[in-house]
mmCIF file of C-alpha atoms in Angstrom:
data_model
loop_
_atom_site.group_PDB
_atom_site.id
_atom_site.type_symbol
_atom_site.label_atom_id
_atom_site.label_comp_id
_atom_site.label_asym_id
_atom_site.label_seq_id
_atom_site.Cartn_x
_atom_site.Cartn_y
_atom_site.Cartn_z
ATOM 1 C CA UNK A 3 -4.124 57.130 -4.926
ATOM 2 C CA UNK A 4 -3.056 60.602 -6.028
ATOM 3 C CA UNK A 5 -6.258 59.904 -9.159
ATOM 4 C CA UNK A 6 -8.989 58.623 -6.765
ATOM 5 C CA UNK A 7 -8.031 61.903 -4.684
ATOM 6 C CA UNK A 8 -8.350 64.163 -7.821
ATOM 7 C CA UNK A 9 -11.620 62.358 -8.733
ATOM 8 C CA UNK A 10 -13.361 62.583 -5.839
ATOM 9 C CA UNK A 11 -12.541 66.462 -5.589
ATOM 10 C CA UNK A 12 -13.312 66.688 -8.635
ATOM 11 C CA UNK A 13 -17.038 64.361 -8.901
ATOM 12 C CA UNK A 14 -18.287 66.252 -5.901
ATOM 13 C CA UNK A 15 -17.339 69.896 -6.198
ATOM 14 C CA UNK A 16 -18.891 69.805 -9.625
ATOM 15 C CA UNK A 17 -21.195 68.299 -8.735
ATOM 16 C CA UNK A 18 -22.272 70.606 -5.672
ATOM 17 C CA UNK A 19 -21.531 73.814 -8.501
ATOM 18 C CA UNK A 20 -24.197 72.866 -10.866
ATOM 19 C CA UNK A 21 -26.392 72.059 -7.976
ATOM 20 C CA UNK A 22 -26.072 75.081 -6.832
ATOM 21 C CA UNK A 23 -25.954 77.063 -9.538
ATOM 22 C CA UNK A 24 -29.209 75.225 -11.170
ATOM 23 C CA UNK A 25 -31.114 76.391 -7.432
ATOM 24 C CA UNK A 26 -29.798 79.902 -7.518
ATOM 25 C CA UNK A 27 -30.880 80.211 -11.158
ATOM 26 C CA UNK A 28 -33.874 78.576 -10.737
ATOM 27 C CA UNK A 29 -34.757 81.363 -7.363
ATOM 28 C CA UNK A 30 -33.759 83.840 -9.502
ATOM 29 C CA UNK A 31 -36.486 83.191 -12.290
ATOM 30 C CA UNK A 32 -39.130 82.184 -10.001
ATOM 31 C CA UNK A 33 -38.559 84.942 -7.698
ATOM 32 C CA UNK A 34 -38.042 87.378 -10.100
ATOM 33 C CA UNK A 35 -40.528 89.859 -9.316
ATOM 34 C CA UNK A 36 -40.349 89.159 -5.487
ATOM 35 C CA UNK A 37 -40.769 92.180 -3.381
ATOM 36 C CA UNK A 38 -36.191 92.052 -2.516
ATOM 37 C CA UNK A 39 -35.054 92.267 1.037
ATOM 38 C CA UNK A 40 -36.224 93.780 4.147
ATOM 39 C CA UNK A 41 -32.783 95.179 4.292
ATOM 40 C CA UNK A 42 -32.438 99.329 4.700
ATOM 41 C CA UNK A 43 -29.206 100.061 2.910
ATOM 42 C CA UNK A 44 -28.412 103.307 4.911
ATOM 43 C CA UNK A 45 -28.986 100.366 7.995
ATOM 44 C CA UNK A 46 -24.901 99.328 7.379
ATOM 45 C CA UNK A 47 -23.419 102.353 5.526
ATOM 46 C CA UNK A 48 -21.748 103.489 8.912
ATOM 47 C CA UNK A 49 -19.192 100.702 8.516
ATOM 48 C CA UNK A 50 -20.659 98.343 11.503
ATOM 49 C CA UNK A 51 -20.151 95.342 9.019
ATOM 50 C CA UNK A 52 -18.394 96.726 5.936
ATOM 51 C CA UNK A 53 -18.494 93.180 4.197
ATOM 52 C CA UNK A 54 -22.190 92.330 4.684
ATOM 53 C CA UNK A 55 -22.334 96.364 3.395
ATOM 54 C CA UNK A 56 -20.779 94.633 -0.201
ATOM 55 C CA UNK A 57 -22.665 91.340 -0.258
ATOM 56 C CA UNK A 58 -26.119 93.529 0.368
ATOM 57 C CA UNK A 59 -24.859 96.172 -2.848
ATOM 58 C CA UNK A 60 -24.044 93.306 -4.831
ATOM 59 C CA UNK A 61 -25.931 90.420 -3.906
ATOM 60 C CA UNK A 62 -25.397 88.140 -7.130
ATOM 61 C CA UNK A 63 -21.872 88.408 -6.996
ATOM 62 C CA UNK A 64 -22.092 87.561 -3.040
ATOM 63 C CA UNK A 65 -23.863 84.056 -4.065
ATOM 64 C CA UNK A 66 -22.061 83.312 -6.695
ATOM 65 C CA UNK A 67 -19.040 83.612 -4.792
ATOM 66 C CA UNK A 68 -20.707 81.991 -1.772
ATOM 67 C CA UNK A 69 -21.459 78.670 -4.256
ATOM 68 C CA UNK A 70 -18.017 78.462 -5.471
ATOM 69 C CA UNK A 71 -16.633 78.422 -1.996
ATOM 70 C CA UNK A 72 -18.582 75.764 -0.548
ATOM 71 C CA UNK A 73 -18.455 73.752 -3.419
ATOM 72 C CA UNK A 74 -14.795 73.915 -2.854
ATOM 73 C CA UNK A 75 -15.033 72.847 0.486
ATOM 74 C CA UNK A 76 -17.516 69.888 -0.620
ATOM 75 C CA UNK A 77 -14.435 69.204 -2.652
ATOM 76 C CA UNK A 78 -11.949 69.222 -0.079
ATOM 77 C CA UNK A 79 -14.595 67.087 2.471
ATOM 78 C CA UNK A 80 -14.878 64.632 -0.434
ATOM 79 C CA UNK A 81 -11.106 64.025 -0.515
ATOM 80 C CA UNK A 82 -10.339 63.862 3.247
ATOM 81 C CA UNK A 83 -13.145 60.865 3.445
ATOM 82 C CA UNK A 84 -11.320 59.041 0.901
ATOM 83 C CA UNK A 85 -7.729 59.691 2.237
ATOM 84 C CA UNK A 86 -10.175 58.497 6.074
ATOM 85 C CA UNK A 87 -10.735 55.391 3.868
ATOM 86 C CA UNK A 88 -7.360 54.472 2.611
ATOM 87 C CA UNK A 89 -6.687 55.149 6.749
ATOM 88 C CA UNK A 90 -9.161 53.062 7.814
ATOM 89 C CA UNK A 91 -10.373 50.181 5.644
ATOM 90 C CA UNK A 92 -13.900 49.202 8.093
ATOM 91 C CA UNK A 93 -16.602 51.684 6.666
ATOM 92 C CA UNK A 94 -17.811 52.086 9.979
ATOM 93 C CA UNK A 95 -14.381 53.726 10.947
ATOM 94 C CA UNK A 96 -14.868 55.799 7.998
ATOM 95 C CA UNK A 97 -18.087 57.109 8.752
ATOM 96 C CA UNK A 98 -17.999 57.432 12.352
ATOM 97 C CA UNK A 99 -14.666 60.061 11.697
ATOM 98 C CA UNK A 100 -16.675 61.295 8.686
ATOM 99 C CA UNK A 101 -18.946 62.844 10.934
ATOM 100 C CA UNK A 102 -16.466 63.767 13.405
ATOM 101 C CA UNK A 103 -15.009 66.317 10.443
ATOM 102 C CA UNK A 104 -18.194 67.926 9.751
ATOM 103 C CA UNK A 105 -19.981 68.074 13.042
ATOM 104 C CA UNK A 106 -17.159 69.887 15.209
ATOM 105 C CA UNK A 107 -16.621 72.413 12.665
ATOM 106 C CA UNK A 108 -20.453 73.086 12.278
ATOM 107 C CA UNK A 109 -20.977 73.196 16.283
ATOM 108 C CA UNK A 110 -18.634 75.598 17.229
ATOM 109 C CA UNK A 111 -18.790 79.274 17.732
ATOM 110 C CA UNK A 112 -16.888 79.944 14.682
ATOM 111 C CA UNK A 113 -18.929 77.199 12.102
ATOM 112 C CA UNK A 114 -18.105 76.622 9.076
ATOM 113 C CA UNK A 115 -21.108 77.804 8.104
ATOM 114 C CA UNK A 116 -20.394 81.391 8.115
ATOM 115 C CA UNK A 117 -18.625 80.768 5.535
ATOM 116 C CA UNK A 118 -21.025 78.943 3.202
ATOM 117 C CA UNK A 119 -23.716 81.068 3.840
ATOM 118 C CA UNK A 120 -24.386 84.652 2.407
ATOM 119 C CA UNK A 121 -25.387 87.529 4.372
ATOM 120 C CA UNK A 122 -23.957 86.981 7.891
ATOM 121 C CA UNK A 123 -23.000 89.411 10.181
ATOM 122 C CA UNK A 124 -19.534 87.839 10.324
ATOM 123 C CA UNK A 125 -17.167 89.659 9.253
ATOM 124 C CA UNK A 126 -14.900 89.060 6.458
ATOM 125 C CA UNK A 127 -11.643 88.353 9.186
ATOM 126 C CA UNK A 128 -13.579 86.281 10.722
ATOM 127 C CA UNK A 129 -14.644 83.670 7.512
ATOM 128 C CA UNK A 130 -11.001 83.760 6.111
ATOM 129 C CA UNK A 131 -10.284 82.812 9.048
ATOM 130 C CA UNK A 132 -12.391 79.658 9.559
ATOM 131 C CA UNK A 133 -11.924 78.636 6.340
ATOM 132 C CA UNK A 134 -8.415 78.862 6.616
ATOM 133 C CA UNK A 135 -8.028 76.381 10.214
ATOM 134 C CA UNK A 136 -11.253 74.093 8.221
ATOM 135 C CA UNK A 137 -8.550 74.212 4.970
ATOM 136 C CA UNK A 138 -6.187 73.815 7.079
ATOM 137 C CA UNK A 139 -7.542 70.635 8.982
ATOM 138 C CA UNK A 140 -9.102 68.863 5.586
ATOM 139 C CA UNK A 141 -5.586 69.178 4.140
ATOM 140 C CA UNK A 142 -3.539 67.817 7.215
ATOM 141 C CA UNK A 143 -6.165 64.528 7.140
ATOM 142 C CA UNK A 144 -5.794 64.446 3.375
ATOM 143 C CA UNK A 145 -1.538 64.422 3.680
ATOM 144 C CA UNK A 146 -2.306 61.913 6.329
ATOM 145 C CA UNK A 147 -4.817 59.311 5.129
ATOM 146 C CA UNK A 148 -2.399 59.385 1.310
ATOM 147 C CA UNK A 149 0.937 59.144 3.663
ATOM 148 C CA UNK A 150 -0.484 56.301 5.151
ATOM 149 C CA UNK A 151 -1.987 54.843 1.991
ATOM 150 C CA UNK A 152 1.983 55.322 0.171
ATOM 151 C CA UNK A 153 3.732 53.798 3.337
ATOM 152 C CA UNK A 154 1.767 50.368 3.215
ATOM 153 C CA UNK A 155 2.181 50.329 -0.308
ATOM 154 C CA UNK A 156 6.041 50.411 -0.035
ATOM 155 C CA UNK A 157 5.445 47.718 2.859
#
């Protein structure tokens, strides 16, 4: 149980990483002589948003950063459906909850999306945050679905 966990984080967080990585390169050399941002610097040097201030000064390191946290979190949705599967052994049960995990989290005020996307106005609190409950939650299924998996096992 504990390998199909590992591989599935594994599979799809690389996965998602060179994905990503391959797009953001490839924008970067067909974009290179784009005309940059309609963003005014001295706009945010007052402090309003002093984390959307460090993403704007150093946007490369923002997406990079940005890529290697959601391909994380791809990670982390990857094993919670497979610890929903070793819950539940009817795919439909497995999708139908599937969805459940992604499309609360991405309908709320505080989305997880905030935190997979560069160059919000949400502040920095306010992602650790969410990402910390979403974390949080993807864990507690994960703990579940393998507890569950290990009990009927010993049964």
């Amino acid at each position: 149980m504990q390998q199909l966990l590992r591989t599935s984080f594994i599979s799809v967080a690389t996965s998602a990483l060179l994905a990503l990585l391959l797009n953001y390169g490839l924008a970067l050399l067909i974009f290179q002589n784009g005309s940059g941002n309609s963003y005014r610097m001295s706009d945010f040097q007052d402090g309003s948003d002093p984390f959307l201030y460090w993403q704007l000064l150093h946007p490369v390191l923002a997406n990079l950063l940005t890529i290697l946290v959601a391909a994380i979190i791809l990670g982390l949705i990857a094993m919670a459906i497979m610890a929903l599967s070793f819950m539940f052994k009817k795919v439909s049960y497995v999708f139908a909850l599937s969805m459940v995990a992604w499309f609360i989290p991405i309908s709320t005020k505080y989305s997880i999306l905030a935190v997979i996307q560069p160059f919000q106005e949400t502040t920095l609190t306010a992602q650790l945050m969410i990402l910390l409950v979403y974390i949080i939650v993807l864990l507690g299924i994960i703990c579940v679905g393998y507890g569950t998996e290990v009990h009927r096992d010993e049964l």
